């Protein structure tokens, strides 16, 4: 017999040991093993809720068990599940402890089961709120709002304390669901009627082909028209990026970091499947998934190329989209595990890739050509500072804030003169992913 808590511990282990997202890790652990949909959703809910507040759960455990970090990964994650259940899920502490102890006994041995019992009994009595009130401001806010300390410092310096707190609170809420009509396969009215008839309450957004799914009996991604490719589930700000690129049917467009192809398929539909989109990605696996997605969506003008977006040379194209790998600090709602993943070294390496892609966009553009540079990160370094870097060889054009607000003018002593030409979205202000969008012209 396998328990939900044990499955959750295994998924958490995969997230910790690989770079997979919550959803990918769940798929890897449950596919072919569990067919019951209810178990999938229960595991999903546990994993998301634990990943969201991982620093606080670990704070409790480290205070109750000095050797916590040295333990076997599955054992550690079972303890996390126990703490989550008793402190945040409303499970009676004795029940939460008993179920974890039973699993540990079955999976490991009696000695570890009694260790789990002792740790969880201590955790039950641990008054974490009282304890972290005695900490310094950054440490306290990090635990209170479940974010890494570096992010708390960063957000306060960028937005001020009140707004940083609003952002962190919004990051802990459920991501809103947006549906983009795939106009290659269906029209906007048809999809509107289909969704309404399927029990999805929708709202319009500033983008005509994008609806917000406000309430639903079944998530739009499990309905038939989704598998038929008549619409995709895509974040509102992500959809706005393709509008800023403003693709025309006869153009040649280079997408330097393309997989899984959400923006490429949107661009293809705006181009009515005409012209060409050269879609580059350096991950074979992601590119294969993208090819299957393009087929499902009826996209015919995308040519996929497995290559390094920092180096590939294809010729003088009309437009380039640079939507590079980033710290994903605007996507914490959708991928809470990303909060705990970035260290300084990886962050600097990511910025280096972003700049190399910007330079390569310039090399591939015809004179007068347009580059759209976007990220789902909220940091100044990956956004405004990269546009400053690009402005040495590009002219910064204005993006109309159809959605969003203007960029950051100043951060930690650095001034950004193009703040009124770029656009940012924030989870707490626009109920979508935190995006940065800029448009630059090769002159
Ligand atoms: C933010 S995602 C792109 C999302 C995509 N534009 C979309 O809308 O679906 C970044 C992508 O960059 C890819 N990537 C990372 N380094 C790369 C490189 N050096 N060259 C090309 N692609 C790269 C990753 O595999 C990932 O698929």
PDB file of C-alpha atoms in Angstrom, residues 37-195:
ATOM      1  CA  UNK A  37      -7.346  11.405 -10.706  1.00  0.00           C
ATOM      2  CA  UNK A  38      -8.203  12.291  -7.092  1.00  0.00           C
ATOM      3  CA  UNK A  39      -4.781  11.061  -5.918  1.00  0.00           C
ATOM      4  CA  UNK A  40      -3.053  13.147  -8.597  1.00  0.00           C
ATOM      5  CA  UNK A  41      -4.856  16.293  -7.445  1.00  0.00           C
ATOM      6  CA  UNK A  42      -4.213  15.565  -3.809  1.00  0.00           C
ATOM      7  CA  UNK A  43      -0.461  15.075  -4.460  1.00  0.00           C
ATOM      8  CA  UNK A  44      -0.460  18.234  -6.562  1.00  0.00           C
ATOM      9  CA  UNK A  45      -2.051  20.287  -3.776  1.00  0.00           C
ATOM     10  CA  UNK A  46       0.339  18.929  -1.109  1.00  0.00           C
ATOM     11  CA  UNK A  47       3.436  19.509  -3.239  1.00  0.00           C
ATOM     12  CA  UNK A  48       2.481  23.087  -4.160  1.00  0.00           C
ATOM     13  CA  UNK A  49       1.554  24.029  -0.619  1.00  0.00           C
ATOM     14  CA  UNK A  50       4.746  22.537   0.832  1.00  0.00           C
ATOM     15  CA  UNK A  51       7.020  24.098  -1.822  1.00  0.00           C
ATOM     16  CA  UNK A  52       5.400  27.503  -1.235  1.00  0.00           C
ATOM     17  CA  UNK A  53       6.331  27.586   2.469  1.00  0.00           C
ATOM     18  CA  UNK A  54       9.398  25.358   2.371  1.00  0.00           C
ATOM     19  CA  UNK A  55      11.610  27.818   4.283  1.00  0.00           C
ATOM     20  CA  UNK A  56       9.143  28.044   7.158  1.00  0.00           C
ATOM     21  CA  UNK A  57       8.632  24.270   7.342  1.00  0.00           C
ATOM     22  CA  UNK A  58      12.412  23.784   7.389  1.00  0.00           C
ATOM     23  CA  UNK A  59      12.775  26.511  10.021  1.00  0.00           C
ATOM     24  CA  UNK A  60      10.398  24.572  12.268  1.00  0.00           C
ATOM     25  CA  UNK A  61      12.176  21.289  11.625  1.00  0.00           C
ATOM     26  CA  UNK A  62      15.694  22.676  12.136  1.00  0.00           C
ATOM     27  CA  UNK A  63      14.599  24.154  15.442  1.00  0.00           C
ATOM     28  CA  UNK A  64      13.223  20.789  16.530  1.00  0.00           C
ATOM     29  CA  UNK A  65      15.934  18.572  15.126  1.00  0.00           C
ATOM     30  CA  UNK A  66      19.506  19.819  14.774  1.00  0.00           C
ATOM     31  CA  UNK A  67      20.495  16.976  12.446  1.00  0.00           C
ATOM     32  CA  UNK A  68      17.586  17.600  10.050  1.00  0.00           C
ATOM     33  CA  UNK A  69      19.728  18.629   7.052  1.00  0.00           C
ATOM     34  CA  UNK A  70      21.887  15.495   7.290  1.00  0.00           C
ATOM     35  CA  UNK A  71      18.985  13.079   6.882  1.00  0.00           C
ATOM     36  CA  UNK A  72      17.962  10.876   3.978  1.00  0.00           C
ATOM     37  CA  UNK A  73      15.962  12.970   1.455  1.00  0.00           C
ATOM     38  CA  UNK A  74      12.755  10.896   1.559  1.00  0.00           C
ATOM     39  CA  UNK A  75      12.831  10.861   5.364  1.00  0.00           C
ATOM     40  CA  UNK A  76      13.338  14.645   5.445  1.00  0.00           C
ATOM     41  CA  UNK A  77      10.446  15.121   3.072  1.00  0.00           C
ATOM     42  CA  UNK A  78       8.176  12.863   5.101  1.00  0.00           C
ATOM     43  CA  UNK A  79       8.907  15.080   8.121  1.00  0.00           C
ATOM     44  CA  UNK A  80       8.060  18.130   5.984  1.00  0.00           C
ATOM     45  CA  UNK A  81       4.742  16.534   5.042  1.00  0.00           C
ATOM     46  CA  UNK A  82       3.999  15.900   8.725  1.00  0.00           C
ATOM     47  CA  UNK A  83       4.775  19.503   9.703  1.00  0.00           C
ATOM     48  CA  UNK A  84       2.713  20.813   6.788  1.00  0.00           C
ATOM     49  CA  UNK A  85      -0.273  18.700   7.788  1.00  0.00           C
ATOM     50  CA  UNK A  86      -0.241  19.650  11.481  1.00  0.00           C
ATOM     51  CA  UNK A  87       0.624  23.355  11.168  1.00  0.00           C
ATOM     52  CA  UNK A  88      -0.937  24.401   7.870  1.00  0.00           C
ATOM     53  CA  UNK A  89      -3.435  21.811   6.632  1.00  0.00           C
ATOM     54  CA  UNK A  90      -5.451  21.545   9.799  1.00  0.00           C
ATOM     55  CA  UNK A  91      -4.829  17.820  10.334  1.00  0.00           C
ATOM     56  CA  UNK A  92      -4.891  16.865  14.014  1.00  0.00           C
ATOM     57  CA  UNK A  93      -1.201  16.701  15.061  1.00  0.00           C
ATOM     58  CA  UNK A  94      -1.558  13.200  16.518  1.00  0.00           C
ATOM     59  CA  UNK A  95      -3.025  11.926  13.250  1.00  0.00           C
ATOM     60  CA  UNK A  96      -0.398  13.679  11.150  1.00  0.00           C
ATOM     61  CA  UNK A  97       2.382  12.213  13.306  1.00  0.00           C
ATOM     62  CA  UNK A  98       0.879   8.715  13.310  1.00  0.00           C
ATOM     63  CA  UNK A  99       0.597   8.511   9.551  1.00  0.00           C
ATOM     64  CA  UNK A 100       4.179   9.673   8.988  1.00  0.00           C
ATOM     65  CA  UNK A 101       5.514   7.324  11.679  1.00  0.00           C
ATOM     66  CA  UNK A 102       3.639   4.414  10.057  1.00  0.00           C
ATOM     67  CA  UNK A 103       5.160   5.186   6.645  1.00  0.00           C
ATOM     68  CA  UNK A 104       8.666   5.597   8.073  1.00  0.00           C
ATOM     69  CA  UNK A 105       8.346   2.256   9.893  1.00  0.00           C
ATOM     70  CA  UNK A 106       7.257   0.527   6.711  1.00  0.00           C
ATOM     71  CA  UNK A 107       9.808   2.189   4.463  1.00  0.00           C
ATOM     72  CA  UNK A 108      12.826   2.461   6.782  1.00  0.00           C
ATOM     73  CA  UNK A 109      12.935   0.858  10.252  1.00  0.00           C
ATOM     74  CA  UNK A 110      11.672   1.084  13.804  1.00  0.00           C
ATOM     75  CA  UNK A 111      14.535   3.306  14.974  1.00  0.00           C
ATOM     76  CA  UNK A 112      13.797   5.951  12.339  1.00  0.00           C
ATOM     77  CA  UNK A 113      10.095   5.674  13.064  1.00  0.00           C
ATOM     78  CA  UNK A 114      10.690   6.559  16.700  1.00  0.00           C
ATOM     79  CA  UNK A 115      12.970   9.423  15.607  1.00  0.00           C
ATOM     80  CA  UNK A 116      10.179  10.735  13.340  1.00  0.00           C
ATOM     81  CA  UNK A 117       7.768  10.433  16.244  1.00  0.00           C
ATOM     82  CA  UNK A 118      10.038  12.442  18.573  1.00  0.00           C
ATOM     83  CA  UNK A 119      10.718  15.182  15.981  1.00  0.00           C
ATOM     84  CA  UNK A 120       7.070  15.597  15.038  1.00  0.00           C
ATOM     85  CA  UNK A 121       5.946  15.711  18.674  1.00  0.00           C
ATOM     86  CA  UNK A 122       8.421  18.546  19.211  1.00  0.00           C
ATOM     87  CA  UNK A 123       7.300  20.253  15.993  1.00  0.00           C
ATOM     88  CA  UNK A 124       3.695  20.093  17.160  1.00  0.00           C
ATOM     89  CA  UNK A 125       4.506  22.249  20.179  1.00  0.00           C
ATOM     90  CA  UNK A 126       6.861  24.615  18.394  1.00  0.00           C
ATOM     91  CA  UNK A 127       5.459  28.168  18.363  1.00  0.00           C
ATOM     92  CA  UNK A 128       7.157  29.387  15.202  1.00  0.00           C
ATOM     93  CA  UNK A 129       5.380  32.749  15.113  1.00  0.00           C
ATOM     94  CA  UNK A 130       6.673  33.657  18.538  1.00  0.00           C
ATOM     95  CA  UNK A 131      10.154  32.511  17.571  1.00  0.00           C
ATOM     96  CA  UNK A 132      10.456  34.418  14.332  1.00  0.00           C
ATOM     97  CA  UNK A 133       9.104  37.636  15.779  1.00  0.00           C
ATOM     98  CA  UNK A 134      12.425  37.883  17.608  1.00  0.00           C
ATOM     99  CA  UNK A 135      14.400  37.768  14.345  1.00  0.00           C
ATOM    100  CA  UNK A 136      15.673  40.726  12.308  1.00  0.00           C
ATOM    101  CA  UNK A 137      13.314  42.273   9.735  1.00  0.00           C
ATOM    102  CA  UNK A 138      14.524  40.485   6.578  1.00  0.00           C
ATOM    103  CA  UNK A 139      14.697  37.052   8.222  1.00  0.00           C
ATOM    104  CA  UNK A 140      11.250  37.551   9.761  1.00  0.00           C
ATOM    105  CA  UNK A 141       9.584  38.727   6.549  1.00  0.00           C
ATOM    106  CA  UNK A 142      11.211  35.863   4.646  1.00  0.00           C
ATOM    107  CA  UNK A 143       9.605  33.364   7.031  1.00  0.00           C
ATOM    108  CA  UNK A 144       6.326  35.197   7.393  1.00  0.00           C
ATOM    109  CA  UNK A 145       5.782  35.484   3.633  1.00  0.00           C
ATOM    110  CA  UNK A 146       7.707  32.363   2.536  1.00  0.00           C
ATOM    111  CA  UNK A 147      10.388  33.890   0.315  1.00  0.00           C
ATOM    112  CA  UNK A 148      14.186  33.644   0.271  1.00  0.00           C
ATOM    113  CA  UNK A 149      15.955  36.367   2.235  1.00  0.00           C
ATOM    114  CA  UNK A 150      17.759  37.685  -0.847  1.00  0.00           C
ATOM    115  CA  UNK A 151      14.386  38.209  -2.539  1.00  0.00           C
ATOM    116  CA  UNK A 152      12.980  40.093   0.460  1.00  0.00           C
ATOM    117  CA  UNK A 153      15.967  42.461   0.417  1.00  0.00           C
ATOM    118  CA  UNK A 154      15.718  42.855  -3.349  1.00  0.00           C
ATOM    119  CA  UNK A 155      11.977  43.509  -3.426  1.00  0.00           C
ATOM    120  CA  UNK A 156      12.182  46.046  -0.572  1.00  0.00           C
ATOM    121  CA  UNK A 157      15.014  47.927  -2.292  1.00  0.00           C
ATOM    122  CA  UNK A 158      13.082  47.941  -5.563  1.00  0.00           C
ATOM    123  CA  UNK A 159       9.489  48.546  -4.457  1.00  0.00           C
ATOM    124  CA  UNK A 160       9.584  49.704  -0.829  1.00  0.00           C
ATOM    125  CA  UNK A 161       8.498  47.548   2.096  1.00  0.00           C
ATOM    126  CA  UNK A 162       4.696  47.854   1.765  1.00  0.00           C
ATOM    127  CA  UNK A 163       4.628  46.961  -1.885  1.00  0.00           C
ATOM    128  CA  UNK A 164       7.209  44.199  -1.471  1.00  0.00           C
ATOM    129  CA  UNK A 165       4.891  42.613   1.105  1.00  0.00           C
ATOM    130  CA  UNK A 166       1.917  42.917  -1.268  1.00  0.00           C
ATOM    131  CA  UNK A 167       3.963  41.236  -3.987  1.00  0.00           C
ATOM    132  CA  UNK A 168       5.013  38.388  -1.688  1.00  0.00           C
ATOM    133  CA  UNK A 169       1.422  37.887  -0.508  1.00  0.00           C
ATOM    134  CA  UNK A 170       0.236  37.770  -4.121  1.00  0.00           C
ATOM    135  CA  UNK A 171       2.970  35.268  -4.953  1.00  0.00           C
ATOM    136  CA  UNK A 172       1.446  32.935  -2.371  1.00  0.00           C
ATOM    137  CA  UNK A 173      -1.989  33.049  -3.964  1.00  0.00           C
ATOM    138  CA  UNK A 174      -3.299  30.735  -6.645  1.00  0.00           C
ATOM    139  CA  UNK A 175      -2.322  31.625 -10.195  1.00  0.00           C
ATOM    140  CA  UNK A 176      -5.249  32.923 -12.253  1.00  0.00           C
ATOM    141  CA  UNK A 177      -6.082  30.919 -15.340  1.00  0.00           C
ATOM    142  CA  UNK A 178      -6.031  32.612 -18.737  1.00  0.00           C
ATOM    143  CA  UNK A 179      -7.143  30.989 -21.964  1.00  0.00           C
ATOM    144  CA  UNK A 180      -5.803  32.126 -25.338  1.00  0.00           C
ATOM    145  CA  UNK A 181      -7.902  31.244 -28.364  1.00  0.00           C
ATOM    146  CA  UNK A 182      -5.828  29.532 -31.042  1.00  0.00           C
ATOM    147  CA  UNK A 183      -7.230  31.368 -34.040  1.00  0.00           C
ATOM    148  CA  UNK A 184      -5.622  28.851 -36.390  1.00  0.00           C
ATOM    149  CA  UNK A 185      -8.261  26.353 -35.269  1.00  0.00           C
ATOM    150  CA  UNK A 186     -11.209  28.262 -33.821  1.00  0.00           C
ATOM    151  CA  UNK A 187     -12.593  31.756 -33.593  1.00  0.00           C
ATOM    152  CA  UNK A 188     -12.975  33.830 -30.463  1.00  0.00           C
ATOM    153  CA  UNK A 189     -16.784  33.602 -30.304  1.00  0.00           C
ATOM    154  CA  UNK A 190     -16.817  29.827 -30.734  1.00  0.00           C
ATOM    155  CA  UNK A 191     -14.365  29.372 -27.879  1.00  0.00           C
ATOM    156  CA  UNK A 192     -16.273  31.806 -25.677  1.00  0.00           C
ATOM    157  CA  UNK A 193     -19.493  29.788 -26.195  1.00  0.00           C
ATOM    158  CA  UNK A 194     -17.712  26.472 -25.716  1.00  0.00           C
ATOM    159  CA  UNK A 195     -16.156  27.554 -22.419  1.00  0.00           C
TER     160      UNK A 195
END
